[in-house]
PDB file of C-alpha atoms in Angstrom:
ATOM      1  CA  GLY K 294      77.169-113.271  31.821  1.00 71.00           C
ATOM      2  CA  GLU K 295      76.390-110.803  28.683  1.00 80.00           C
ATOM      3  CA  ASN K 296      76.343-107.774  28.756  1.00 87.00           C
ATOM      4  CA  VAL K 297      75.217-104.986  26.381  1.00 92.00           C
ATOM      5  CA  GLU K 298      75.373-101.312  26.560  1.00 94.00           C
ATOM      6  CA  GLN K 299      73.780 -99.400  23.858  1.00 95.00           C
ATOM      7  CA  HIS K 300      73.918 -95.953  22.631  1.00 96.00           C
ATOM      8  CA  PRO K 301      72.317 -92.941  21.764  1.00 96.00           C
ATOM      9  CA  SER K 302      69.551 -93.373  24.462  1.00 93.00           C
ATOM     10  CA  THR K 303      67.934 -90.796  22.141  1.00 95.00           C
ATOM     11  CA  LEU K 304      68.672 -89.273  18.865  1.00 97.00           C
ATOM     12  CA  SER K 305      66.666 -86.999  16.458  1.00 98.00           C
ATOM     13  CA  VAL K 306      67.156 -86.965  13.303  1.00 98.00           C
ATOM     14  CA  GLN K 307      65.569 -85.068   9.712  1.00 98.00           C
ATOM     15  CA  GLU K 308      63.466 -86.270   7.532  1.00 98.00           C
ATOM     16  CA  GLY K 309      65.661 -88.366   5.069  1.00 97.00           C
ATOM     17  CA  ASP K 310      68.931 -87.873   6.996  1.00 97.00           C
ATOM     18  CA  SER K 311      70.564 -91.223   8.358  1.00 98.00           C
ATOM     19  CA  ALA K 312      70.430 -92.580  12.188  1.00 98.00           C
ATOM     20  CA  VAL K 313      72.810 -94.690  13.516  1.00 98.00           C
ATOM     21  CA  ILE K 314      72.205 -96.331  17.107  1.00 98.00           C
ATOM     22  CA  LYS K 315      75.878 -98.348  18.715  1.00 98.00           C
ATOM     23  CA  CYS K 316      75.997-101.380  20.434  1.00 98.00           C
ATOM     24  CA  THR K 317      79.057-103.093  22.783  1.00 97.00           C
ATOM     25  CA  TYR K 318      78.952-106.613  24.139  1.00 95.00           C
ATOM     26  CA  SER K 319      81.227-108.254  26.763  1.00 93.00           C
ATOM     27  CA  ASP K 320      81.361-112.542  25.640  1.00 89.00           C
ATOM     28  CA  SER K 321      83.621-112.863  22.998  1.00 90.00           C
ATOM     29  CA  ALA K 322      80.703-116.145  22.495  1.00 87.00           C
ATOM     30  CA  SER K 323      78.004-114.157  21.675  1.00 89.00           C
ATOM     31  CA  ASN K 324      77.289-115.102  17.995  1.00 88.00           C
ATOM     32  CA  TYR K 325      73.916-113.518  16.674  1.00 89.00           C
ATOM     33  CA  PHE K 326      72.688-109.719  16.995  1.00 93.00           C
ATOM     34  CA  PRO K 327      69.504-109.200  16.434  1.00 93.00           C
ATOM     35  CA  TRP K 328      67.506-105.499  16.787  1.00 96.00           C
ATOM     36  CA  TYR K 329      64.166-105.471  16.973  1.00 95.00           C
ATOM     37  CA  LYS K 330      61.813-102.019  17.002  1.00 96.00           C
ATOM     38  CA  GLN K 331      59.212-100.938  19.063  1.00 93.00           C
ATOM     39  CA  GLU K 332      56.415 -98.622  18.560  1.00 92.00           C
ATOM     40  CA  LEU K 333      54.599 -96.956  21.028  1.00 86.00           C
ATOM     41  CA  GLY K 334      52.369 -99.383  22.836  1.00 83.00           C
ATOM     42  CA  LYS K 335      53.251-102.206  20.955  1.00 89.00           C
ATOM     43  CA  ARG K 336      55.841-105.370  20.906  1.00 92.00           C
ATOM     44  CA  PRO K 337      59.321-105.382  19.701  1.00 92.00           C
ATOM     45  CA  GLN K 338      59.977-107.123  16.503  1.00 93.00           C
ATOM     46  CA  LEU K 339      62.812-108.497  15.305  1.00 92.00           C
ATOM     47  CA  ILE K 340      63.960-105.880  12.024  1.00 95.00           C
ATOM     48  CA  ILE K 341      66.685-107.477  11.241  1.00 95.00           C
ATOM     49  CA  ASP K 342      69.872-109.657  12.472  1.00 92.00           C
ATOM     50  CA  ILE K 343      73.279-110.649  11.977  1.00 92.00           C
ATOM     51  CA  ARG K 344      75.447-113.526  13.059  1.00 87.00           C
ATOM     52  CA  SER K 345      78.859-113.764  13.190  1.00 83.00           C
ATOM     53  CA  ASN K 346      80.347-114.943  10.036  1.00 82.00           C
ATOM     54  CA  VAL K 347      79.023-111.616   8.603  1.00 82.00           C
ATOM     55  CA  GLY K 348      80.410-108.463   8.915  1.00 90.00           C
ATOM     56  CA  GLU K 349      77.220-106.634   7.037  1.00 94.00           C
ATOM     57  CA  LYS K 350      73.787-107.018   6.071  1.00 94.00           C
ATOM     58  CA  LYS K 351      71.257-104.945   4.321  1.00 95.00           C
ATOM     59  CA  ASP K 352      67.895-105.058   4.065  1.00 93.00           C
ATOM     60  CA  GLN K 353      66.467-101.799   1.682  1.00 95.00           C
ATOM     61  CA  ARG K 354      66.894 -98.718   4.071  1.00 97.00           C
ATOM     62  CA  ILE K 355      68.404-100.833   6.860  1.00 98.00           C
ATOM     63  CA  ALA K 356      71.886-102.468   7.210  1.00 97.00           C
ATOM     64  CA  VAL K 357      73.525-104.173  10.590  1.00 97.00           C
ATOM     65  CA  THR K 358      77.599-104.354  10.611  1.00 97.00           C
ATOM     66  CA  LEU K 359      79.626-106.128  13.088  1.00 96.00           C
ATOM     67  CA  ASN K 360      83.038-105.792  14.306  1.00 95.00           C
ATOM     68  CA  LYS K 361      84.077-109.453  16.176  1.00 93.00           C
ATOM     69  CA  THR K 362      87.136-107.731  17.699  1.00 93.00           C
ATOM     70  CA  ALA K 363      86.022-104.673  18.705  1.00 94.00           C
ATOM     71  CA  LYS K 364      82.504-106.190  20.046  1.00 95.00           C
ATOM     72  CA  HIS K 365      80.577-103.832  18.769  1.00 95.00           C
ATOM     73  CA  PHE K 366      77.986-103.189  16.177  1.00 97.00           C
ATOM     74  CA  SER K 367      75.806-100.970  14.580  1.00 98.00           C
ATOM     75  CA  LEU K 368      72.454-100.408  12.966  1.00 98.00           C
ATOM     76  CA  HIS K 369      72.253 -97.508  10.177  1.00 98.00           C
ATOM     77  CA  ILE K 370      69.241 -96.365   8.580  1.00 98.00           C
ATOM     78  CA  THR K 371      69.273 -94.274   5.911  1.00 97.00           C
ATOM     79  CA  GLU K 372      66.959 -91.955   4.218  1.00 98.00           C
ATOM     80  CA  THR K 373      64.887 -91.623   7.299  1.00 98.00           C
ATOM     81  CA  GLN K 374      60.865 -91.666   7.169  1.00 97.00           C
ATOM     82  CA  PRO K 375      58.535 -90.305  10.053  1.00 96.00           C
ATOM     83  CA  GLU K 376      57.318 -93.829  10.229  1.00 96.00           C
ATOM     84  CA  ASP K 377      60.566 -94.998  11.460  1.00 97.00           C
ATOM     85  CA  SER K 378      60.267 -93.128  14.515  1.00 96.00           C
ATOM     86  CA  ALA K 379      59.894 -95.849  17.917  1.00 95.00           C
ATOM     87  CA  VAL K 380      62.578 -97.670  20.120  1.00 94.00           C
ATOM     88  CA  TYR K 381      65.102 -99.718  18.921  1.00 96.00           C
ATOM     89  CA  PHE K 382      66.902-102.684  21.163  1.00 95.00           C
ATOM     90  CA  CYS K 383      69.994-104.200  20.244  1.00 95.00           C
ATOM     91  CA  ALA K 384      70.649-108.030  21.487  1.00 92.00           C
ATOM     92  CA  ALA K 385      73.131-110.349  21.746  1.00 90.00           C
ATOM     93  CA  SER K 386      72.691-113.961  22.143  1.00 85.00           C
ATOM     94  CA  THR K 387      75.688-116.937  22.505  1.00 75.00           C
ATOM     95  CA  ALA K 388      74.616-120.425  20.581  1.00 65.00           C
ATOM     96  CA  GLY K 389      73.881-123.030  23.118  1.00 61.00           C
ATOM     97  CA  ALA K 390      73.313-120.709  26.229  1.00 62.00           C
ATOM     98  CA  ASN K 391      70.211-119.199  24.073  1.00 61.00           C
ATOM     99  CA  ASN K 392      69.916-116.913  25.531  1.00 71.00           C
ATOM    100  CA  LEU K 393      69.263-112.883  24.688  1.00 80.00           C
ATOM    101  CA  PHE K 394      70.434-109.773  26.426  1.00 84.00           C
ATOM    102  CA  PHE K 395      68.782-106.494  25.182  1.00 87.00           C
ATOM    103  CA  GLY K 396      70.843-103.493  25.106  1.00 91.00           C
ATOM    104  CA  THR K 397      68.792-100.403  27.218  1.00 89.00           C
ATOM    105  CA  GLY K 398      67.087 -99.058  23.453  1.00 92.00           C
ATOM    106  CA  THR K 399      66.939 -96.141  21.756  1.00 95.00           C
ATOM    107  CA  ARG K 400      64.543 -93.754  21.143  1.00 94.00           C
ATOM    108  CA  LEU K 401      64.707 -92.580  17.592  1.00 97.00           C
ATOM    109  CA  THR K 402      63.108 -89.663  16.542  1.00 97.00           C
ATOM    110  CA  VAL K 403      62.117 -88.495  12.766  1.00 97.00           C
ATOM    111  CA  ILE K 404      61.449 -84.706  12.567  1.00 96.00           C
ATOM    112  CA  PRO K 405      59.147 -84.173   9.263  1.00 94.00           C
TER     113      PRO K 405
ATOM    114  CA  ASP A 285      50.189-111.712  15.223  1.00 80.00           C
ATOM    115  CA  SER A 286      53.778-112.633  16.188  1.00 78.00           C
ATOM    116  CA  GLY A 287      51.823-116.346  17.531  1.00 91.00           C
ATOM    117  CA  VAL A 288      52.880-115.543  21.325  1.00 96.00           C
ATOM    118  CA  THR A 289      49.632-115.197  23.135  1.00 97.00           C
ATOM    119  CA  GLN A 290      49.575-113.386  26.270  1.00 97.00           C
ATOM    120  CA  THR A 291      46.521-113.129  29.202  1.00 97.00           C
ATOM    121  CA  PRO A 292      45.374-110.961  30.417  1.00 97.00           C
ATOM    122  CA  LYS A 293      46.576-107.977  28.823  1.00 96.00           C
ATOM    123  CA  HIS A 294      45.234-105.674  31.490  1.00 97.00           C
ATOM    124  CA  LEU A 295      45.194-106.269  35.222  1.00 97.00           C
ATOM    125  CA  ILE A 296      44.640-103.888  38.100  1.00 97.00           C
ATOM    126  CA  THR A 297      45.235-104.908  41.297  1.00 97.00           C
ATOM    127  CA  ALA A 298      45.967-103.595  45.159  1.00 98.00           C
ATOM    128  CA  THR A 299      49.363-103.789  46.416  1.00 98.00           C
ATOM    129  CA  GLY A 300      50.315-107.392  49.341  1.00 97.00           C
ATOM    130  CA  GLN A 301      48.773-109.252  45.832  1.00 98.00           C
ATOM    131  CA  ARG A 302      48.994-112.120  43.815  1.00 98.00           C
ATOM    132  CA  VAL A 303      48.709-112.047  40.194  1.00 98.00           C
ATOM    133  CA  THR A 304      49.417-114.803  37.439  1.00 98.00           C
ATOM    134  CA  LEU A 305      50.747-114.015  33.936  1.00 98.00           C
ATOM    135  CA  ARG A 306      50.441-116.717  31.863  1.00 98.00           C
ATOM    136  CA  CYS A 307      51.903-117.012  28.324  1.00 98.00           C
ATOM    137  CA  SER A 308      51.579-119.716  25.194  1.00 97.00           C
ATOM    138  CA  PRO A 309      54.422-120.398  23.125  1.00 95.00           C
ATOM    139  CA  ARG A 310      54.584-119.972  19.014  1.00 94.00           C
ATOM    140  CA  SER A 311      53.842-123.628  18.234  1.00 91.00           C
ATOM    141  CA  GLY A 312      57.275-125.613  17.769  1.00 86.00           C
ATOM    142  CA  ASP A 313      58.321-123.330  20.545  1.00 90.00           C
ATOM    143  CA  LEU A 314      60.182-124.656  23.510  1.00 88.00           C
ATOM    144  CA  SER A 315      62.223-121.280  24.714  1.00 88.00           C
ATOM    145  CA  VAL A 316      59.593-119.116  26.608  1.00 92.00           C
ATOM    146  CA  TYR A 317      61.443-115.846  27.928  1.00 91.00           C
ATOM    147  CA  TRP A 318      60.058-113.604  30.413  1.00 94.00           C
ATOM    148  CA  TYR A 319      60.331-109.315  30.598  1.00 93.00           C
ATOM    149  CA  GLN A 320      59.935-106.922  32.351  1.00 94.00           C
ATOM    150  CA  GLN A 321      59.580-103.372  31.006  1.00 91.00           C
ATOM    151  CA  SER A 322      58.514-100.170  33.242  1.00 87.00           C
ATOM    152  CA  LEU A 323      57.827 -96.729  31.857  1.00 78.00           C
ATOM    153  CA  ASP A 324      60.281 -95.650  29.614  1.00 69.00           C
ATOM    154  CA  GLN A 325      62.198 -97.696  30.011  1.00 74.00           C
ATOM    155  CA  GLY A 326      64.303-101.188  28.426  1.00 80.00           C
ATOM    156  CA  LEU A 327      63.445-104.720  28.620  1.00 85.00           C
ATOM    157  CA  GLN A 328      64.713-106.398  31.809  1.00 87.00           C
ATOM    158  CA  PHE A 329      65.647-109.689  31.373  1.00 86.00           C
ATOM    159  CA  LEU A 330      63.750-111.898  34.192  1.00 92.00           C
ATOM    160  CA  ILE A 331      63.754-115.759  33.326  1.00 91.00           C
ATOM    161  CA  GLN A 332      64.058-118.628  30.576  1.00 89.00           C
ATOM    162  CA  TYR A 333      63.204-121.540  30.674  1.00 91.00           C
ATOM    163  CA  TYR A 334      63.547-124.279  27.937  1.00 87.00           C
ATOM    164  CA  ASN A 335      61.217-127.358  27.265  1.00 89.00           C
ATOM    165  CA  GLY A 336      59.931-127.108  31.458  1.00 92.00           C
ATOM    166  CA  GLU A 337      63.321-126.164  32.431  1.00 92.00           C
ATOM    167  CA  GLU A 338      64.255-123.293  34.053  1.00 91.00           C
ATOM    168  CA  ARG A 339      67.188-122.360  31.923  1.00 84.00           C
ATOM    169  CA  ALA A 340      68.943-119.059  32.445  1.00 83.00           C
ATOM    170  CA  LYS A 341      67.664-116.536  35.335  1.00 86.00           C
ATOM    171  CA  GLY A 342      67.889-112.620  35.700  1.00 85.00           C
ATOM    172  CA  ASN A 343      67.201-109.428  37.674  1.00 81.00           C
ATOM    173  CA  ILE A 344      64.041-111.634  39.331  1.00 91.00           C
ATOM    174  CA  LEU A 345      63.294-110.961  42.210  1.00 94.00           C
ATOM    175  CA  GLU A 346      62.227-113.394  45.220  1.00 95.00           C
ATOM    176  CA  ARG A 347      58.784-112.057  44.944  1.00 97.00           C
ATOM    177  CA  PHE A 348      58.173-113.565  41.614  1.00 97.00           C
ATOM    178  CA  SER A 349      58.258-117.161  40.358  1.00 96.00           C
ATOM    179  CA  ALA A 350      57.824-118.876  37.338  1.00 97.00           C
ATOM    180  CA  GLN A 351      57.112-122.155  35.630  1.00 97.00           C
ATOM    181  CA  GLN A 352      56.393-124.091  32.336  1.00 97.00           C
ATOM    182  CA  PHE A 353      54.073-126.682  31.875  1.00 96.00           C
ATOM    183  CA  PRO A 354      54.188-130.005  30.127  1.00 95.00           C
ATOM    184  CA  ASP A 355      51.769-128.471  26.993  1.00 95.00           C
ATOM    185  CA  LEU A 356      55.237-125.534  26.780  1.00 95.00           C
ATOM    186  CA  HIS A 357      53.004-123.095  28.339  1.00 96.00           C
ATOM    187  CA  SER A 358      54.706-120.532  30.773  1.00 97.00           C
ATOM    188  CA  GLU A 359      53.577-118.519  33.743  1.00 98.00           C
ATOM    189  CA  LEU A 360      55.034-116.072  35.714  1.00 98.00           C
ATOM    190  CA  ASN A 361      53.552-115.072  39.438  1.00 98.00           C
ATOM    191  CA  LEU A 362      54.249-112.132  41.008  1.00 98.00           C
ATOM    192  CA  SER A 363      53.241-112.238  44.750  1.00 97.00           C
ATOM    193  CA  SER A 364      52.935-109.503  47.323  1.00 97.00           C
ATOM    194  CA  LEU A 365      53.001-106.941  44.201  1.00 97.00           C
ATOM    195  CA  GLU A 366      54.364-103.207  45.248  1.00 97.00           C
ATOM    196  CA  LEU A 367      53.932 -99.878  42.915  1.00 96.00           C
ATOM    197  CA  GLY A 368      56.853-100.074  41.478  1.00 94.00           C
ATOM    198  CA  ASP A 369      56.089-103.432  39.918  1.00 96.00           C
ATOM    199  CA  SER A 370      53.369-101.749  37.890  1.00 96.00           C
ATOM    200  CA  ALA A 371      54.855-102.969  33.912  1.00 95.00           C
ATOM    201  CA  LEU A 372      54.652-104.297  30.795  1.00 95.00           C
ATOM    202  CA  TYR A 373      54.924-107.674  31.037  1.00 97.00           C
ATOM    203  CA  PHE A 374      56.478-109.545  27.973  1.00 96.00           C
ATOM    204  CA  CYS A 375      56.640-113.322  26.965  1.00 96.00           C
ATOM    205  CA  ALA A 376      59.000-114.012  23.808  1.00 93.00           C
ATOM    206  CA  SER A 377      59.508-117.190  22.648  1.00 92.00           C
ATOM    207  CA  SER A 378      61.999-118.877  20.530  1.00 86.00           C
ATOM    208  CA  LYS A 379      62.754-121.994  18.092  1.00 75.00           C
ATOM    209  CA  ILE A 380      66.707-123.180  18.712  1.00 67.00           C
ATOM    210  CA  THR A 381      68.192-123.728  15.269  1.00 55.00           C
ATOM    211  CA  GLY A 382      71.204-123.872  14.298  1.00 52.00           C
ATOM    212  CA  SER A 383      73.377-120.855  15.825  1.00 51.00           C
ATOM    213  CA  HIS A 384      71.046-118.239  16.471  1.00 59.00           C
ATOM    214  CA  THR A 385      68.022-117.619  18.605  1.00 66.00           C
ATOM    215  CA  GLU A 386      65.550-115.378  16.875  1.00 78.00           C
ATOM    216  CA  ALA A 387      62.938-113.852  19.598  1.00 85.00           C
ATOM    217  CA  PHE A 388      59.016-113.308  18.769  1.00 90.00           C
ATOM    218  CA  PHE A 389      57.282-111.236  21.501  1.00 93.00           C
ATOM    219  CA  GLY A 390      53.823-111.790  22.596  1.00 96.00           C
ATOM    220  CA  GLN A 391      51.587-107.576  22.754  1.00 95.00           C
ATOM    221  CA  GLY A 392      52.309-107.918  26.658  1.00 95.00           C
ATOM    222  CA  THR A 393      50.171-108.021  30.195  1.00 97.00           C
ATOM    223  CA  ARG A 394      50.496-104.047  31.509  1.00 96.00           C
ATOM    224  CA  LEU A 395      50.236-104.650  35.213  1.00 97.00           C
ATOM    225  CA  THR A 396      49.241-101.150  37.598  1.00 97.00           C
ATOM    226  CA  VAL A 397      49.168-102.100  41.210  1.00 97.00           C
ATOM    227  CA  VAL A 398      47.374 -99.349  43.000  1.00 97.00           C
TER     228      VAL A 398
END
């Protein structure tokens, strides 16, 4: 089955700086890569996703990049704000299998 | 509100007992996933059902079982509970569209085993 690894497990940045979280996956058939944000005590919520036919996708301060050859994808948050503090999970999914395999999560702390 | 409903929100029970967690997926979603999240841990995939049939199994203990009913709601049964089973249990549902699987999570059931 798919194995998703995520790094780093914790990340602290100063407000206004950028944050980058990286994930690798093992199954070359995976073609959908969502990112979820989980605030303390709340449910994970989808913040951005990318499909394998696209190399990069942006949504305001958030961007995701995908390198299919290397089987890794990354989340980039620019101009970080305190409300960005949360746990971020990457995931990979294979069409047809209809499963979502999550990384272990990154706890991001934005220091005011 | 994601549209996925989980009950109960909190559950406290003793070791050795059995509990049932319930999940109602979003309207039209055929796929239901169950995840376990222990304190400060990631999301551990337990099991997935699609339109009433088991589709995939993750790290689910033999003491745990699940099913999805004709109305598409799902139940996760946890038996012979141990202290280590204390965790937040999430249900997620998805609507299979094209080549991706976007999942929406319920608010979770916090299980405390004492």
